Tab-separated table of C-alpha atoms in Angstrom:
chain	number	residue	atom	x	y	z
A	548	MET	CA	119.830	-66.167	88.601
A	549	SER	CA	118.944	-69.124	90.394
A	550	LEU	CA	119.881	-70.480	93.834
A	551	ALA	CA	122.392	-73.043	92.799
A	552	PHE	CA	124.055	-69.713	90.689
A	553	LEU	CA	124.090	-67.622	93.925
A	554	VAL	CA	125.461	-70.460	95.658
A	555	PHE	CA	128.094	-71.159	93.069
A	556	LEU	CA	129.074	-67.347	93.013
A	557	VAL	CA	129.445	-66.861	96.659
A	558	ALA	CA	131.879	-69.850	96.701
A	559	TRP	CA	133.553	-68.757	93.894
A	560	ILE	CA	134.306	-65.051	94.948
A	561	ILE	CA	135.373	-66.090	98.603
A	562	GLY	CA	137.533	-69.106	96.629
A	563	MET	CA	138.883	-65.940	94.229
A	564	ILE	CA	139.624	-63.838	97.244
A	565	GLY	CA	141.379	-66.812	99.117
A	566	THR	CA	143.311	-67.424	96.050
A	567	PHE	CA	145.908	-64.477	97.626
A	568	VAL	CA	145.771	-65.839	101.440
A	569	PRO	CA	147.942	-68.581	101.991
A	570	VAL	CA	146.474	-70.886	104.569
A	571	VAL	CA	142.584	-70.431	102.949
A	572	PRO	CA	141.836	-73.640	100.752
A	573	ALA	CA	140.766	-71.551	97.636
A	574	THR	CA	140.462	-74.088	95.437
A	575	LEU	CA	138.575	-76.320	97.675
A	576	ILE	CA	135.963	-73.155	98.719
A	577	ILE	CA	135.195	-73.216	94.567
A	578	PHE	CA	135.124	-77.491	94.571
A	579	ALA	CA	132.619	-77.459	97.511
A	580	GLY	CA	130.626	-74.281	95.773
A	581	THR	CA	130.514	-76.403	92.609
A	582	VAL	CA	129.404	-79.541	94.701
A	583	ALA	CA	126.907	-77.507	96.649
A	584	ALA	CA	125.379	-75.808	93.682
A	585	THR	CA	125.327	-79.470	91.480
A	586	PHE	CA	122.961	-80.845	94.334
A	587	ILE	CA	120.794	-77.513	94.562
A	588	ASP	CA	120.150	-77.347	90.779
A	589	GLY	CA	118.941	-81.363	90.781
A	590	PHE	CA	122.160	-83.670	91.038
A	591	GLN	CA	121.765	-86.196	87.558
A	592	VAL	CA	124.273	-88.733	86.996
A	593	TRP	CA	125.091	-88.001	83.796
A	594	PRO	CA	126.523	-85.076	82.780
A	595	ASP	CA	127.084	-84.002	86.507
A	596	LEU	CA	128.918	-87.331	88.237
A	597	PRO	CA	131.557	-87.365	85.334
A	598	PHE	CA	131.777	-83.424	85.571
A	599	LEU	CA	132.452	-83.515	89.550
A	600	LEU	CA	134.843	-86.222	89.228
A	601	THR	CA	137.148	-84.305	86.626
A	602	PHE	CA	137.035	-81.094	88.475
A	603	ALA	CA	137.685	-83.441	91.803
A	604	VAL	CA	141.015	-84.094	89.757
A	605	ILE	CA	141.263	-80.504	88.462
A	606	THR	CA	141.243	-79.687	92.168
A	607	VAL	CA	143.817	-82.118	93.187
A	608	LEU	CA	146.018	-80.853	90.472
A	609	ILE	CA	145.658	-77.214	91.550
A	610	GLY	CA	146.650	-77.986	94.786
A	611	LEU	CA	149.954	-79.151	92.840
A	612	VAL	CA	150.929	-76.204	91.339
A	613	ASP	CA	151.881	-74.142	94.167
A	614	ASN	CA	154.441	-76.781	95.405
A	615	VAL	CA	155.637	-77.548	91.883
A	616	ALA	CA	156.200	-74.007	91.124
A	617	SER	CA	157.829	-72.730	94.016
A	618	ALA	CA	160.069	-76.092	94.267
A	619	TRP	CA	160.765	-75.030	90.352
A	620	GLY	CA	161.733	-71.402	91.503
A	621	ALA	CA	163.727	-72.722	94.095
A	622	ARG	CA	166.023	-75.051	92.303
A	623	ARG	CA	166.117	-73.158	89.277
A	624	TYR	CA	167.916	-70.569	91.073
A	625	GLY	CA	170.027	-72.555	93.280
A	626	GLY	CA	167.487	-72.782	96.431
A	627	SER	CA	167.131	-75.660	98.928
A	628	LYS	CA	164.701	-77.343	100.269
A	629	GLN	CA	164.979	-75.282	103.249
A	630	ALA	CA	164.155	-72.292	101.185
A	631	GLY	CA	160.720	-73.637	100.259
A	632	TRP	CA	160.206	-74.170	103.940
A	633	GLY	CA	161.307	-70.861	104.753
A	634	ALA	CA	158.758	-69.458	101.684
A	635	LEU	CA	155.941	-71.181	103.119
A	636	ILE	CA	156.614	-70.103	106.885
A	637	GLY	CA	157.471	-66.729	105.868
A	638	GLY	CA	154.110	-66.377	103.256
A	639	LEU	CA	152.092	-67.566	106.591
A	640	VAL	CA	153.775	-64.700	108.832
A	641	GLY	CA	153.241	-62.464	105.669
A	642	ILE	CA	149.753	-62.716	106.025
A	643	PHE	CA	149.499	-60.253	109.214
A	644	LEU	CA	151.962	-57.693	107.174
A	645	PRO	CA	151.308	-55.019	104.495
A	646	PHE	CA	153.247	-56.497	101.544
A	647	GLY	CA	153.624	-59.629	103.435
A	648	LEU	CA	152.292	-61.689	100.874
A	649	ILE	CA	155.126	-61.030	98.490
A	650	LEU	CA	157.795	-59.979	100.937
A	651	GLY	CA	157.014	-63.155	103.587
A	652	PRO	CA	158.011	-65.852	101.365
A	653	LEU	CA	161.050	-63.958	100.463
A	654	GLY	CA	161.952	-63.185	103.797
A	655	GLY	CA	161.497	-66.472	105.254
A	656	ALA	CA	163.355	-68.272	102.048
A	657	LEU	CA	166.097	-65.575	102.291
A	658	ILE	CA	166.199	-66.207	106.194
A	659	ALA	CA	166.627	-69.867	105.582
A	660	GLU	CA	168.919	-69.602	103.410
A	661	LEU	CA	171.563	-67.549	105.214
A	662	PHE	CA	170.917	-69.072	108.765
A	663	VAL	CA	169.862	-72.682	108.098
A	664	VAL	CA	172.053	-73.571	105.073
A	665	ARG	CA	174.172	-70.817	105.644
A	666	LYS	CA	174.856	-69.505	102.271
A	667	PRO	CA	176.648	-66.615	101.219
A	668	PRO	CA	174.504	-63.269	101.238
A	669	LEU	CA	174.424	-63.519	97.090
A	670	ASP	CA	173.588	-66.587	96.996
A	671	ALA	CA	170.794	-66.473	99.772
A	672	ALA	CA	169.128	-63.478	97.603
A	673	ARG	CA	169.628	-65.450	94.425
A	674	ALA	CA	167.649	-68.789	96.151
A	675	ALA	CA	165.216	-65.866	97.672
A	676	TRP	CA	164.385	-64.929	94.467
A	677	GLY	CA	163.506	-67.795	92.555
A	678	THR	CA	161.538	-69.129	95.326
A	679	LEU	CA	159.632	-65.800	95.347
A	680	ILE	CA	159.284	-65.770	91.541
A	681	GLY	CA	158.032	-69.863	91.748
A	682	LEU	CA	155.500	-69.019	94.299
A	683	LEU	CA	154.120	-65.947	92.045
A	684	THR	CA	154.108	-68.526	88.916
A	685	GLY	CA	152.155	-70.597	90.830
A	686	LEU	CA	149.588	-68.131	92.379
A	687	ALA	CA	149.119	-66.737	88.690
A	688	ALA	CA	148.554	-70.376	87.534
A	689	LYS	CA	146.017	-70.936	90.089
A	690	LEU	CA	144.492	-67.429	89.504
A	691	VAL	CA	143.508	-68.690	85.848
A	692	LEU	CA	142.872	-71.637	86.612
A	693	HIS	CA	140.099	-70.716	89.127
A	694	LEU	CA	138.839	-67.920	86.808
A	695	LEU	CA	138.101	-70.198	84.297
A	696	ILE	CA	136.376	-72.752	86.189
A	697	GLY	CA	134.378	-70.461	87.838
A	698	VAL	CA	133.492	-68.769	84.366
A	699	TYR	CA	132.447	-72.128	83.151
A	700	GLU	CA	130.760	-73.269	86.274
A	701	LEU	CA	128.631	-69.684	85.999
A	702	TRP	CA	127.682	-70.668	82.545
A	703	ARG	CA	126.746	-73.848	83.439
A	704	LEU	CA	124.364	-72.853	85.656
A	705	TRP	CA	122.994	-69.889	84.128
A	706	ASP	CA	119.473	-70.297	83.655
A	707	PRO	CA	117.045	-67.418	83.754
A	708	ALA	CA	113.659	-69.652	83.398
A	709	LYS	CA	114.952	-70.862	87.281
A	710	SER	CA	115.459	-67.114	88.518
A	711	VAL	CA	115.357	-66.532	92.259
A	712	PHE	CA	114.315	-62.915	91.803
């Protein structure tokens, strides 16, 4: 394993774990690992620059996945903008609670629908459920994209001839 490979591997593992924590910019960590590994490996304008630019665009798109998925889930099940904000705040609070990454967004959306929008309990529960479905869909999409990017980058950096060990 080369030093570039190891640097990216560490960043990728941190990013993969961070995928499940709302406040950790997992995609940016993986992107930073890619940039660092590319420069350690000896940056070349071709093919590295187009690869890094493409990956920068993918990083921005992955960042939008969460927002689009949770908005989709909320709208699909009758949720409001307030439910989306409640889910976000609940997700942040949920970091500190057992099962909080799931219960936090669900509870936050439910509280927002009940007390801010003042929906009946059944409608509020339906909207909160939709917000949770959207958040989990976004999380699954991010996880798959992070996995694919990591596998591709590890394959790209693999060079037994440059082994550190």
